[in-house]
PDB file of C-alpha atoms and ligand atoms in Angstrom:
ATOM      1  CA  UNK A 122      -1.506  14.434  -1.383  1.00 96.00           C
ATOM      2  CA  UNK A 123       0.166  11.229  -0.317  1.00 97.00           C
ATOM      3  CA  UNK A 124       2.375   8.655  -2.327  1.00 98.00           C
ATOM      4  CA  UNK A 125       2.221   5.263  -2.449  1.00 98.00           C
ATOM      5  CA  UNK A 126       5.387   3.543  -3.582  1.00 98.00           C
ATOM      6  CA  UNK A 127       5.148   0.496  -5.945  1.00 98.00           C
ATOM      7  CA  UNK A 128       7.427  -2.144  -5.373  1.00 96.00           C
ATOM      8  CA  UNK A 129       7.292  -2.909  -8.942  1.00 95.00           C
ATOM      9  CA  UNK A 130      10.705  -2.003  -9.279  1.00 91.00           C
ATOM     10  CA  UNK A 131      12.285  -3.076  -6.445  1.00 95.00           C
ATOM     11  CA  UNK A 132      10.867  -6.882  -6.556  1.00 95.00           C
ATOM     12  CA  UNK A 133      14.641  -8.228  -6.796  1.00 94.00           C
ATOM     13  CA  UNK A 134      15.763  -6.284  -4.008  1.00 95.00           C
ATOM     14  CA  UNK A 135      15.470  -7.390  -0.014  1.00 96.00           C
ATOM     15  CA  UNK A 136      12.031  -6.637   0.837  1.00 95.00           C
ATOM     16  CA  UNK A 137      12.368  -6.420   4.341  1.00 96.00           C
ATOM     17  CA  UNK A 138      14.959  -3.546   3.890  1.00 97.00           C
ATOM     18  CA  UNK A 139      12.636  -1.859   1.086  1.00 97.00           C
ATOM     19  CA  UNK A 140       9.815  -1.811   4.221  1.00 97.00           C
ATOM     20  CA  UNK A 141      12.138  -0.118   6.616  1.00 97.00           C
ATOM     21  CA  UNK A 142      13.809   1.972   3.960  1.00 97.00           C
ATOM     22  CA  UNK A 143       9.454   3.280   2.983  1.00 97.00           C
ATOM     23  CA  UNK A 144       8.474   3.646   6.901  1.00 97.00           C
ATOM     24  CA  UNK A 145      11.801   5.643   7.516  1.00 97.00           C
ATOM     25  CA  UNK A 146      10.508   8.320   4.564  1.00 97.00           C
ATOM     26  CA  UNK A 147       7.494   7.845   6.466  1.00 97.00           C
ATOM     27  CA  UNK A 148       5.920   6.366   3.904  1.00 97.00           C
ATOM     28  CA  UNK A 149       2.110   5.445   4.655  1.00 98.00           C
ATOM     29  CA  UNK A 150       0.460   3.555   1.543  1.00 98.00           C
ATOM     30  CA  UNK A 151       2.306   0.735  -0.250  1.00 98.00           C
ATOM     31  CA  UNK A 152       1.116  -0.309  -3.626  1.00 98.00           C
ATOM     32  CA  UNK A 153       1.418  -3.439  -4.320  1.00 98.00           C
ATOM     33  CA  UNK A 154       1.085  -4.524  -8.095  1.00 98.00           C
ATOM     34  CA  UNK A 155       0.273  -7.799  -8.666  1.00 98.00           C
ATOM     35  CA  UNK A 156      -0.255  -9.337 -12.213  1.00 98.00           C
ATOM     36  CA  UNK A 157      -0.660 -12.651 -13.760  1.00 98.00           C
ATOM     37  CA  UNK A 158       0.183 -12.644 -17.043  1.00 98.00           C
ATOM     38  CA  UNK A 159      -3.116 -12.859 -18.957  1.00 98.00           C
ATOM     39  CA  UNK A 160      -4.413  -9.133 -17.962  1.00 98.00           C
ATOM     40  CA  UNK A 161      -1.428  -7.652 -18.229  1.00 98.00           C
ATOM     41  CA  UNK A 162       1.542  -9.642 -20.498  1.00 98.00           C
ATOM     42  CA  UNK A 163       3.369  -9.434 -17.038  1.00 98.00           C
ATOM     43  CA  UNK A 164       3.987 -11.654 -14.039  1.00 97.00           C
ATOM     44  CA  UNK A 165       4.697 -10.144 -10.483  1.00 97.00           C
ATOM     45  CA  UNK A 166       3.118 -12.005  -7.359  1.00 97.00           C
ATOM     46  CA  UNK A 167      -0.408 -13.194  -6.139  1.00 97.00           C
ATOM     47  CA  UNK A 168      -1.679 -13.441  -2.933  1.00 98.00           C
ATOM     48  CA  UNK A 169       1.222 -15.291  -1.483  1.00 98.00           C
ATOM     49  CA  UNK A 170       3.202 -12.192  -1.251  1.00 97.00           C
ATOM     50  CA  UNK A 171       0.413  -9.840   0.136  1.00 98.00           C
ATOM     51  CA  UNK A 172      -0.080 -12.235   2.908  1.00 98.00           C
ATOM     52  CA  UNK A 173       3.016 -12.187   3.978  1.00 97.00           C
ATOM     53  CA  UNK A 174       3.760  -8.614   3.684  1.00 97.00           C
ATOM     54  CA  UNK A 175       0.814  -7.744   5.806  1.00 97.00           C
ATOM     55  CA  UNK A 176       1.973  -8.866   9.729  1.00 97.00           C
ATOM     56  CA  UNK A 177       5.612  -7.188   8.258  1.00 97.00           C
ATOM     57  CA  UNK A 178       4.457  -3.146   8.422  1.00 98.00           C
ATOM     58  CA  UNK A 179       2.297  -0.865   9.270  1.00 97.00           C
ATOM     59  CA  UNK A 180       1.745   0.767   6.145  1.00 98.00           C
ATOM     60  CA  UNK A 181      -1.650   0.452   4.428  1.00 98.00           C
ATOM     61  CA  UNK A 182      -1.758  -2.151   1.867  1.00 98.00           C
ATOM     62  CA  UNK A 183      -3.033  -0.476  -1.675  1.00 98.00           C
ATOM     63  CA  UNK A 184      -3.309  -4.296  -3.452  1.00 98.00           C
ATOM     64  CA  UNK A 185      -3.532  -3.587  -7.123  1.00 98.00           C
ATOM     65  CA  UNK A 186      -5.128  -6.368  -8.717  1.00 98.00           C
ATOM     66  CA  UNK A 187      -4.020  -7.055 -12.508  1.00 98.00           C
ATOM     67  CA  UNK A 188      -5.366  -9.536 -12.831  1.00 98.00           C
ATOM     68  CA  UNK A 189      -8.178 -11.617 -15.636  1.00 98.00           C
ATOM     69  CA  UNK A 190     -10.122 -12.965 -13.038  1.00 98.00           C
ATOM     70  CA  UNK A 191     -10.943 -11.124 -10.111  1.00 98.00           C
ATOM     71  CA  UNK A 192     -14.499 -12.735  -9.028  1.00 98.00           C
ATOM     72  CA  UNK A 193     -12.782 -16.303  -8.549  1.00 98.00           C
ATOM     73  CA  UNK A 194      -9.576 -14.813  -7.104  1.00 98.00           C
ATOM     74  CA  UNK A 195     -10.716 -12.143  -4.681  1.00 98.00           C
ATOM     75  CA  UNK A 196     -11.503 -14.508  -1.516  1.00 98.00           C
ATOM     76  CA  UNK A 197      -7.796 -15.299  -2.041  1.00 98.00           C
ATOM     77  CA  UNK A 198      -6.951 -11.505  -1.817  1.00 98.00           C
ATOM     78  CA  UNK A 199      -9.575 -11.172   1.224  1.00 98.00           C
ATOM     79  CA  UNK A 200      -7.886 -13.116   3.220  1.00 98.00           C
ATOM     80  CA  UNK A 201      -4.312 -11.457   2.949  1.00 98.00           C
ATOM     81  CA  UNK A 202      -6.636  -8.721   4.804  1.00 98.00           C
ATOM     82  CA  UNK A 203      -4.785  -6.213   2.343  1.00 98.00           C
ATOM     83  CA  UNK A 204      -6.251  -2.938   3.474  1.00 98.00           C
ATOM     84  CA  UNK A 205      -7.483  -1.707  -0.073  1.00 98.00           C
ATOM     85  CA  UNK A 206      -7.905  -4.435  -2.776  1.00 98.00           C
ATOM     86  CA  UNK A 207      -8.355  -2.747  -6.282  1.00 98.00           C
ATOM     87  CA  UNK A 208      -9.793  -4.730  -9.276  1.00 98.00           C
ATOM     88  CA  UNK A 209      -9.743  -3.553 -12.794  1.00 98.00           C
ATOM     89  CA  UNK A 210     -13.725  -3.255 -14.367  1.00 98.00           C
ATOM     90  CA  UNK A 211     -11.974  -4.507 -17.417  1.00 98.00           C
ATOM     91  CA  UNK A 212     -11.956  -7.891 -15.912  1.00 98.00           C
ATOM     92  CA  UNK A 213     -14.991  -7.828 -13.145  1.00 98.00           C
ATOM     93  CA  UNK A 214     -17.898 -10.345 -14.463  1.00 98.00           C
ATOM     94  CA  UNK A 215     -20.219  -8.926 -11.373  1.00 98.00           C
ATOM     95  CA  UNK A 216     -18.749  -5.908  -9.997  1.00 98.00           C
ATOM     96  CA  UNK A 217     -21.170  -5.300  -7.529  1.00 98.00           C
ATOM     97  CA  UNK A 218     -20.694  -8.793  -6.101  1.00 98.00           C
ATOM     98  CA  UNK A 219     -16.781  -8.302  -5.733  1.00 98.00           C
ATOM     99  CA  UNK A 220     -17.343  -4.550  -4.442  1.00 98.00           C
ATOM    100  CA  UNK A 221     -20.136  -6.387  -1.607  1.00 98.00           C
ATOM    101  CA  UNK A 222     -17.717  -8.918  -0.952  1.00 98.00           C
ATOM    102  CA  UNK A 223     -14.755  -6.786  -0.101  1.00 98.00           C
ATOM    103  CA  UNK A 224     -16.810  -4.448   2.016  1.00 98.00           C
ATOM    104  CA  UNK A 225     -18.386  -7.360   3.808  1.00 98.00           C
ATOM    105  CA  UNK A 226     -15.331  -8.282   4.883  1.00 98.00           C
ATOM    106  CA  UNK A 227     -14.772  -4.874   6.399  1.00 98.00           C
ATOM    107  CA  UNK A 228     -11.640  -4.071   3.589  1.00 98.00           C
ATOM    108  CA  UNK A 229     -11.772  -0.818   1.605  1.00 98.00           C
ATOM    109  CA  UNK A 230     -12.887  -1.321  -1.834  1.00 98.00           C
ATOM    110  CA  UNK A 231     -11.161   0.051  -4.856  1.00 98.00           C
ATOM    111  CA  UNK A 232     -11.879  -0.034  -9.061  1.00 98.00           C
ATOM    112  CA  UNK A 233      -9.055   0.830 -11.419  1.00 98.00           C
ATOM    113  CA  UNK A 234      -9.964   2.005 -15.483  1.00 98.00           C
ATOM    114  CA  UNK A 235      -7.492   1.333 -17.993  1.00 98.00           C
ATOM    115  CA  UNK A 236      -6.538   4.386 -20.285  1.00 98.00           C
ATOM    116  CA  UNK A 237      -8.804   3.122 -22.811  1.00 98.00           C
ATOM    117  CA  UNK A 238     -11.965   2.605 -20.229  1.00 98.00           C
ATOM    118  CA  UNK A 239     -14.364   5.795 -20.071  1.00 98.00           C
ATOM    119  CA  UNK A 240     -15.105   6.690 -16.148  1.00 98.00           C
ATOM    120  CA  UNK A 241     -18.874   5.916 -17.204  1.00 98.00           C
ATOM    121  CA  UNK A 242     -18.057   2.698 -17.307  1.00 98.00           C
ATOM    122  CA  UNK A 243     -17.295   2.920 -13.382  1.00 98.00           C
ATOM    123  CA  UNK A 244     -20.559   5.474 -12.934  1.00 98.00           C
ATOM    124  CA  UNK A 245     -22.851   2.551 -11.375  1.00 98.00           C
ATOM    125  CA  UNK A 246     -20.619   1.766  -8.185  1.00 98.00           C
ATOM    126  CA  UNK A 247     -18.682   5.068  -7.313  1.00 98.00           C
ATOM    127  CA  UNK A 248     -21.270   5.044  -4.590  1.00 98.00           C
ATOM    128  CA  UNK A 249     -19.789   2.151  -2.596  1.00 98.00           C
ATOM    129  CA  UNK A 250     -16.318   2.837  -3.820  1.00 98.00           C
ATOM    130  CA  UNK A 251     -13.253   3.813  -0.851  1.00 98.00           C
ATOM    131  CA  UNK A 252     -11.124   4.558  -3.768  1.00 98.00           C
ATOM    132  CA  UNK A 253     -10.667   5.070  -7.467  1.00 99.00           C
ATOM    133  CA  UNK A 254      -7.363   3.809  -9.568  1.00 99.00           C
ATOM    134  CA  UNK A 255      -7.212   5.974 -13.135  1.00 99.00           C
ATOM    135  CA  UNK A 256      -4.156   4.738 -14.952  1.00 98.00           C
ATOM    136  CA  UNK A 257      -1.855   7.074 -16.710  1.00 98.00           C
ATOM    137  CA  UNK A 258      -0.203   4.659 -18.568  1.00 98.00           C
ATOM    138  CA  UNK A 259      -1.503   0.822 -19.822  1.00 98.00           C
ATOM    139  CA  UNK A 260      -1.101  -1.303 -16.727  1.00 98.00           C
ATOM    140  CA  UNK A 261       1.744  -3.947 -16.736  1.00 97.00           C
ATOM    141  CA  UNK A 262       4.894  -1.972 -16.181  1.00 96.00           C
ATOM    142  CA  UNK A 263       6.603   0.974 -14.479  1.00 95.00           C
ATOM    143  CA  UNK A 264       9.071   3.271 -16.480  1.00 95.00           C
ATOM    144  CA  UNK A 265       6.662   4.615 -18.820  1.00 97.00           C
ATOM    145  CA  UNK A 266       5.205   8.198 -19.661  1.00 98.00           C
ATOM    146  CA  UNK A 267       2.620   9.659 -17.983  1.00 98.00           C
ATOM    147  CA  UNK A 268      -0.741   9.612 -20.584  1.00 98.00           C
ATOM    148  CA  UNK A 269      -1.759  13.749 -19.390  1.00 98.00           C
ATOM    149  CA  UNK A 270      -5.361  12.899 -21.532  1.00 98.00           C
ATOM    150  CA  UNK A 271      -5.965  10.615 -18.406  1.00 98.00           C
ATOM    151  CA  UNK A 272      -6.340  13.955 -15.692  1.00 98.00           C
ATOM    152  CA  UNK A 273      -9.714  14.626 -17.641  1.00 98.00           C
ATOM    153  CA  UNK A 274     -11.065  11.828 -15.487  1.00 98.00           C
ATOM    154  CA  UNK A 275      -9.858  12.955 -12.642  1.00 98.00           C
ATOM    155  CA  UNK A 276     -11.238  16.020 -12.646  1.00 98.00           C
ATOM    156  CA  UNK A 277     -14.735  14.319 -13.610  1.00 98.00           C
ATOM    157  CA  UNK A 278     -13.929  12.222 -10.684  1.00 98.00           C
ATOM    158  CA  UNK A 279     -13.601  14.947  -8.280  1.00 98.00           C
ATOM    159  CA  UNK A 280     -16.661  17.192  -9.717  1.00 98.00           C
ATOM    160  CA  UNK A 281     -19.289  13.492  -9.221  1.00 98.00           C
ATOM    161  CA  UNK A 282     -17.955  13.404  -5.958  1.00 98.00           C
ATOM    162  CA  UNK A 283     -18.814  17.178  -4.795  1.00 98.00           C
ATOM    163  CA  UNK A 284     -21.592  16.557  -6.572  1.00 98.00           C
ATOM    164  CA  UNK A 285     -23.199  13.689  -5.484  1.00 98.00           C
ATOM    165  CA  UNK A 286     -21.280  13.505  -1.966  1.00 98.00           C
ATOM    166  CA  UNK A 287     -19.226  10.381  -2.602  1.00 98.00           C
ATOM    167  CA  UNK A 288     -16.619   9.393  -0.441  1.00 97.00           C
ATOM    168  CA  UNK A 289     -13.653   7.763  -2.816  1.00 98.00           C
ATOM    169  CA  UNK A 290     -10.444   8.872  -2.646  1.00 98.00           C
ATOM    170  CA  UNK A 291      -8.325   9.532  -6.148  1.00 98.00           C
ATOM    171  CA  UNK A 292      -5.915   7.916  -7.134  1.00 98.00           C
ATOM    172  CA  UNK A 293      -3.157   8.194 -10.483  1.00 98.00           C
ATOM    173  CA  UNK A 294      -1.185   5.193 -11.081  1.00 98.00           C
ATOM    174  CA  UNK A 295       1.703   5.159 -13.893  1.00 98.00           C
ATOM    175  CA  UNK A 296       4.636   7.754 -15.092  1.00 98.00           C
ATOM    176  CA  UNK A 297       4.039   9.389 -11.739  1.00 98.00           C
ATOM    177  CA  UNK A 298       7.031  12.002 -11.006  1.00 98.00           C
ATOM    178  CA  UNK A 299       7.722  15.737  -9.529  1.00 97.00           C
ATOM    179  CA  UNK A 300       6.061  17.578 -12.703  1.00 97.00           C
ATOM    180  CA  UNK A 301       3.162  15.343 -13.185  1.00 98.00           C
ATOM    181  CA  UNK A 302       2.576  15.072  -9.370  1.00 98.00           C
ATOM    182  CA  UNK A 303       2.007  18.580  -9.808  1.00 97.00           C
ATOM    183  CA  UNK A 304      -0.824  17.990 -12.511  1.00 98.00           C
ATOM    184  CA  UNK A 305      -2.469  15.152 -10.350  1.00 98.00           C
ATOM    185  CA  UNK A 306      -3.031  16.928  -7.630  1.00 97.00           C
ATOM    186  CA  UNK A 307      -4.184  20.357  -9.824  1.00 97.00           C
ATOM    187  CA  UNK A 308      -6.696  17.942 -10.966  1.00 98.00           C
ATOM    188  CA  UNK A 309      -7.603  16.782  -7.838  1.00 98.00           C
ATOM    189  CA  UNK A 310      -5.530  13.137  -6.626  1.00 98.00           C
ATOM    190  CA  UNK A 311      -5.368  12.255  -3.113  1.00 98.00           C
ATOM    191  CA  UNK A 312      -3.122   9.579  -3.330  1.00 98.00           C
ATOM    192  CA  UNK A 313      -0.326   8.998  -6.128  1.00 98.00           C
ATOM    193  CA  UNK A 314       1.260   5.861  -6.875  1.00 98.00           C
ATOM    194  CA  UNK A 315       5.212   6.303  -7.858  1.00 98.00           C
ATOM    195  CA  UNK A 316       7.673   3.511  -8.601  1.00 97.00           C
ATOM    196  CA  UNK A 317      10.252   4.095 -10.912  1.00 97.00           C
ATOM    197  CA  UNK A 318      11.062   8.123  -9.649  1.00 98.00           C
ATOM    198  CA  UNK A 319      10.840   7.236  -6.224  1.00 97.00           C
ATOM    199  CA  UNK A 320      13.254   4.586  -6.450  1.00 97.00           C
ATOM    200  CA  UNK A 321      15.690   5.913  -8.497  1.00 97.00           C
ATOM    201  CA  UNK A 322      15.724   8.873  -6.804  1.00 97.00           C
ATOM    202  CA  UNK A 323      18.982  10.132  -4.487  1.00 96.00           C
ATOM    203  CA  UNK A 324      16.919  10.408  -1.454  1.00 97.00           C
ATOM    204  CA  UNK A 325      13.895   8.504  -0.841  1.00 97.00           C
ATOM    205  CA  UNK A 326      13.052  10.125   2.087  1.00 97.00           C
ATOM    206  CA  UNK A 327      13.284  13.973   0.721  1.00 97.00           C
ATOM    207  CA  UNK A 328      11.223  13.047  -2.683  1.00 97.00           C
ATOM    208  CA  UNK A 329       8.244  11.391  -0.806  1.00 97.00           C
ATOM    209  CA  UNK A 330       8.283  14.928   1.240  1.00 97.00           C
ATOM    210  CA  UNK A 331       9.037  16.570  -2.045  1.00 96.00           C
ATOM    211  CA  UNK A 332       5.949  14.598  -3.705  1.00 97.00           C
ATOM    212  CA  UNK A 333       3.959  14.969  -0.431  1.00 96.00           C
ATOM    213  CA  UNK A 334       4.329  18.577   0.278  1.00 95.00           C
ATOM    214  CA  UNK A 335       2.864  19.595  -2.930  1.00 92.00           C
ATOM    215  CA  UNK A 336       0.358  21.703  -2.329  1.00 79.00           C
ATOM    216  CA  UNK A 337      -1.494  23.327  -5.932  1.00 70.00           C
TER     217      UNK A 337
HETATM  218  C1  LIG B 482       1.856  -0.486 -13.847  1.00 89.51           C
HETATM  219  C2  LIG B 482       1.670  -0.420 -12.354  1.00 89.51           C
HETATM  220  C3  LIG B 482       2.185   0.847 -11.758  1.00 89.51           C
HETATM  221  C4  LIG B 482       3.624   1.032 -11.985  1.00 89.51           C
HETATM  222  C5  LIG B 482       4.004   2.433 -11.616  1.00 89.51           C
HETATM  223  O1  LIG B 482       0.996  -1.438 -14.368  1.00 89.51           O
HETATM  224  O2  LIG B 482       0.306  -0.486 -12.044  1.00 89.51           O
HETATM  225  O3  LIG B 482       1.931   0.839 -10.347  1.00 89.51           O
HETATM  226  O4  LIG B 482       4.368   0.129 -11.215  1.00 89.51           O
HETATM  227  O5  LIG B 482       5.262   2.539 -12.006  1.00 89.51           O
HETATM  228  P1  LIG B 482       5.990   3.889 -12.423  1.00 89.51           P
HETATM  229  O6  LIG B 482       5.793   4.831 -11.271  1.00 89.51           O
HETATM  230  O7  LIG B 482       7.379   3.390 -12.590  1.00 89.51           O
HETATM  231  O8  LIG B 482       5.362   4.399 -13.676  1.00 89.51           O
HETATM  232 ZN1  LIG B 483      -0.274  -0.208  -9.848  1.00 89.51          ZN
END
């Protein structure tokens, strides 16, 4: 399983050194949470920032998009040529327009489901998804608890994909630390996004190989 820091946290901190610090743990997904204050009653960055992360590292850009208004904002996020870009269904008007968009432009597609959003609301386009984004808390800030309720859809998640030979990764997003890493990846995560653990931590280094070497 592999963890991708948010930078949630760190946002007042030298970015450039928070890059080296990550690629020195050998870090090799960075979430990047942006929201805009009307999907989430939070502000972080837009596409400004992604752009000008991208040329800076080599990690792969997970672009989490909180945002109200992802149809008439995702050429924006396009052209930051983040690697994933992840809108929320919540907030899609045409989801299969966004999803053909993003994949036209040869980026990796990604939805994300609130706590509150079933995963049959997502049903229709796990076919063309790269990844999925289950929440485990309500999106808009890091530091709170881990919602367990939210693993059932991950392990619905994982049995439509043996079944039906989809090819999505899984990914948890919220409350993320070394016990409930342990439950995502029982349930089947490939990819767990940690902000608040990770950078608290002592060591950043030894807890992404703690997170990463988790093996149930
Ligand atoms: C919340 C963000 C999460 C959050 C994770 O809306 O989507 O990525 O930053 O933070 P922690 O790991 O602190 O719960
Ligand atoms: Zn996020």
């Amino acid at each position: 399983m592999k963890v991708a820091p948010s930078i949630l946290s760190v946002l007042d901190q030298d970015l450039d050194q928070v890059l080296k610090t990550l690629e020195d743990a050998n870090v090799e997904y960075l979430h990047l949470d942006v929201m805009d204050n009307v999907f989430v009653p939070n502000i972080t960055f837009d596409y400004n920032l992604v752009k000008e992360l991208k040329p800076k590292t080599k990690m792969i850009l997970d672009t989490h998009l909180m945002i109200a208004n992802p149809d008439e904002l995702i050429d924006e996020y396009i052209k930051t040529k983040s690697d994933y870009l992840c809108f929320h269904i919540e907030a899609a008007k045409n989801p299969k327009e966004i999803i053909k968009k993003i994949k036209d432009n040869n980026l990796k597609c990604a939805v994300s489901i609130k706590p509150k959003t079933p995963v049959s609301e997502i049903e229709p386009y796990l076919q063309d998804l790269d990844l999925v984004l289950v929440m485990s808390v309500e999106p808009g800030f890091g530091g709170q608890k881990f919602m367990v309720d939210m693993l059932e859809k991950v392990k619905l998640l994982k049995k439509l994909k043996e079944e039906k030979n989809y090819n999505y990764l899984i990914e948890m997003d919220g409350g993320l630390n070394n016990n409930t890493a342990v439950l995502a990846k029982e349930a089947g995560c490939d990819i767990i996004v940690v902000g608040t653990f990770l950078f608290n931590s002592e060591n950043i280094k030894e807890t992404v190989k703690e997170l990463e070497s988790i093996w149930k």
